[in-house]
Amino acid sequence: MEMAERWGESRLLEDKQALEYAITKGRGSLWLKLTPEEYAKLR
């Protein structure tokens, strides 16, 4: 949840509840936009 909030995702209560529900059910994903340097650090 913190990641979604940091990147300006919607903060409506309904949206937050939907995201929390999806996470608890093992659904949903998060795409990261990384620079080549950031990606290299992950490896």
CSV table of N, CA and C in Angstrom, one decimal:
chain,number,residue,atom,x,y,z
A,1,MET,N,0.8,-1.2,0.0
A,1,MET,CA,0.0,0.0,0.0
A,1,MET,C,0.9,1.3,0.0
A,2,GLU,N,1.9,1.2,0.7
A,2,GLU,CA,2.8,2.4,0.8
A,2,GLU,C,3.3,2.8,-0.5
A,3,MET,N,3.7,1.7,-1.3
A,3,MET,CA,4.3,2.0,-2.7
A,3,MET,C,3.2,2.7,-3.5
A,4,ALA,N,2.0,2.2,-3.5
A,4,ALA,CA,1.0,2.8,-4.3
A,4,ALA,C,0.7,4.3,-3.9
A,5,GLU,N,0.7,4.5,-2.6
A,5,GLU,CA,0.5,5.9,-2.1
A,5,GLU,C,1.7,6.8,-2.5
A,6,ARG,N,2.9,6.3,-2.5
A,6,ARG,CA,4.0,7.1,-2.8
A,6,ARG,C,4.0,7.6,-4.3
A,7,TRP,N,3.5,6.7,-5.1
A,7,TRP,CA,3.5,7.1,-6.6
A,7,TRP,C,2.2,7.7,-7.0
A,8,GLY,N,1.4,8.2,-6.1
A,8,GLY,CA,0.2,9.0,-6.4
A,8,GLY,C,-1.0,8.3,-6.9
A,9,GLU,N,-1.1,7.0,-6.5
A,9,GLU,CA,-2.3,6.3,-6.9
A,9,GLU,C,-3.5,6.9,-6.2
A,10,SER,N,-4.6,6.6,-6.7
A,10,SER,CA,-5.9,7.1,-6.1
A,10,SER,C,-6.0,6.8,-4.6
A,11,ARG,N,-6.5,7.8,-3.9
A,11,ARG,CA,-6.6,7.6,-2.4
A,11,ARG,C,-8.0,7.5,-2.0
A,12,LEU,N,-8.9,7.3,-2.9
A,12,LEU,CA,-10.3,7.1,-2.5
A,12,LEU,C,-10.4,5.8,-1.6
A,13,LEU,N,-11.3,5.8,-0.7
A,13,LEU,CA,-11.4,4.6,0.2
A,13,LEU,C,-11.7,3.4,-0.6
A,14,GLU,N,-12.6,3.5,-1.6
A,14,GLU,CA,-13.0,2.3,-2.4
A,14,GLU,C,-11.8,1.8,-3.1
A,15,ASP,N,-10.9,2.6,-3.6
A,15,ASP,CA,-9.7,2.2,-4.3
A,15,ASP,C,-8.8,1.5,-3.4
A,16,LYS,N,-8.6,2.1,-2.2
A,16,LYS,CA,-7.7,1.5,-1.2
A,16,LYS,C,-8.2,0.1,-0.8
A,17,GLN,N,-9.5,0.0,-0.5
A,17,GLN,CA,-10.1,-1.3,-0.1
A,17,GLN,C,-9.9,-2.3,-1.3
A,18,ALA,N,-10.1,-1.9,-2.5
A,18,ALA,CA,-10.0,-2.9,-3.6
A,18,ALA,C,-8.6,-3.3,-3.8
A,19,LEU,N,-7.6,-2.5,-3.6
A,19,LEU,CA,-6.2,-2.9,-3.7
A,19,LEU,C,-5.8,-3.8,-2.5
A,20,GLU,N,-6.3,-3.5,-1.3
A,20,GLU,CA,-6.0,-4.4,-0.2
A,20,GLU,C,-6.6,-5.7,-0.4
A,21,TYR,N,-7.8,-5.8,-0.9
A,21,TYR,CA,-8.5,-7.1,-1.2
A,21,TYR,C,-7.7,-7.9,-2.2
A,22,ALA,N,-7.3,-7.2,-3.3
A,22,ALA,CA,-6.5,-7.9,-4.3
A,22,ALA,C,-5.2,-8.5,-3.7
A,23,ILE,N,-4.6,-7.7,-2.9
A,23,ILE,CA,-3.3,-8.2,-2.3
A,23,ILE,C,-3.5,-9.4,-1.4
A,24,THR,N,-4.6,-9.3,-0.6
A,24,THR,CA,-4.8,-10.5,0.3
A,24,THR,C,-5.2,-11.7,-0.4
A,25,LYS,N,-5.8,-11.6,-1.6
A,25,LYS,CA,-6.2,-12.7,-2.4
A,25,LYS,C,-5.1,-13.2,-3.4
A,26,GLY,N,-3.9,-12.5,-3.3
A,26,GLY,CA,-2.8,-12.9,-4.2
A,26,GLY,C,-2.9,-12.4,-5.6
A,27,ARG,N,-3.7,-11.4,-5.8
A,27,ARG,CA,-3.9,-10.8,-7.1
A,27,ARG,C,-3.3,-9.4,-7.1
A,28,GLY,N,-3.2,-8.9,-8.3
A,28,GLY,CA,-2.6,-7.6,-8.5
A,28,GLY,C,-1.1,-7.6,-8.7
A,29,SER,N,-0.6,-6.5,-9.2
A,29,SER,CA,0.8,-6.4,-9.5
A,29,SER,C,1.2,-4.9,-9.4
A,30,LEU,N,2.4,-4.7,-9.5
A,30,LEU,CA,3.0,-3.4,-9.5
A,30,LEU,C,4.1,-3.4,-10.5
A,31,TRP,N,4.0,-2.4,-11.4
A,31,TRP,CA,5.1,-2.3,-12.4
A,31,TRP,C,6.0,-1.2,-12.0
A,32,LEU,N,7.3,-1.5,-12.1
A,32,LEU,CA,8.3,-0.5,-11.8
A,32,LEU,C,8.9,0.1,-13.0
A,33,LYS,N,9.1,1.4,-13.1
A,33,LYS,CA,9.8,2.0,-14.2
A,33,LYS,C,11.2,2.3,-13.7
A,34,LEU,N,12.2,1.5,-14.1
A,34,LEU,CA,13.5,1.7,-13.6
A,34,LEU,C,14.5,2.1,-14.7
A,35,THR,N,15.5,2.9,-14.3
A,35,THR,CA,16.5,3.2,-15.3
A,35,THR,C,17.4,2.0,-15.4
A,36,PRO,N,18.3,2.0,-16.4
A,36,PRO,CA,19.2,0.9,-16.5
A,36,PRO,C,20.1,0.7,-15.2
A,37,GLU,N,20.5,1.8,-14.6
A,37,GLU,CA,21.3,1.8,-13.4
A,37,GLU,C,20.5,1.2,-12.2
A,38,GLU,N,19.2,1.6,-12.1
A,38,GLU,CA,18.4,1.0,-11.0
A,38,GLU,C,18.2,-0.5,-11.2
A,39,TYR,N,18.0,-0.9,-12.4
A,39,TYR,CA,17.8,-2.3,-12.7
A,39,TYR,C,19.0,-3.1,-12.4
A,40,ALA,N,20.2,-2.6,-12.7
A,40,ALA,CA,21.4,-3.3,-12.5
A,40,ALA,C,21.6,-3.5,-11.0
A,41,LYS,N,21.2,-2.5,-10.2
A,41,LYS,CA,21.3,-2.7,-8.7
A,41,LYS,C,20.4,-3.8,-8.2
A,42,LEU,N,19.3,-4.1,-8.8
A,42,LEU,CA,18.5,-5.2,-8.4
A,42,LEU,C,19.1,-6.6,-8.7
A,43,ARG,N,19.9,-6.7,-9.7
A,43,ARG,CA,20.5,-8.0,-10.0
A,43,ARG,C,21.5,-8.3,-9.1
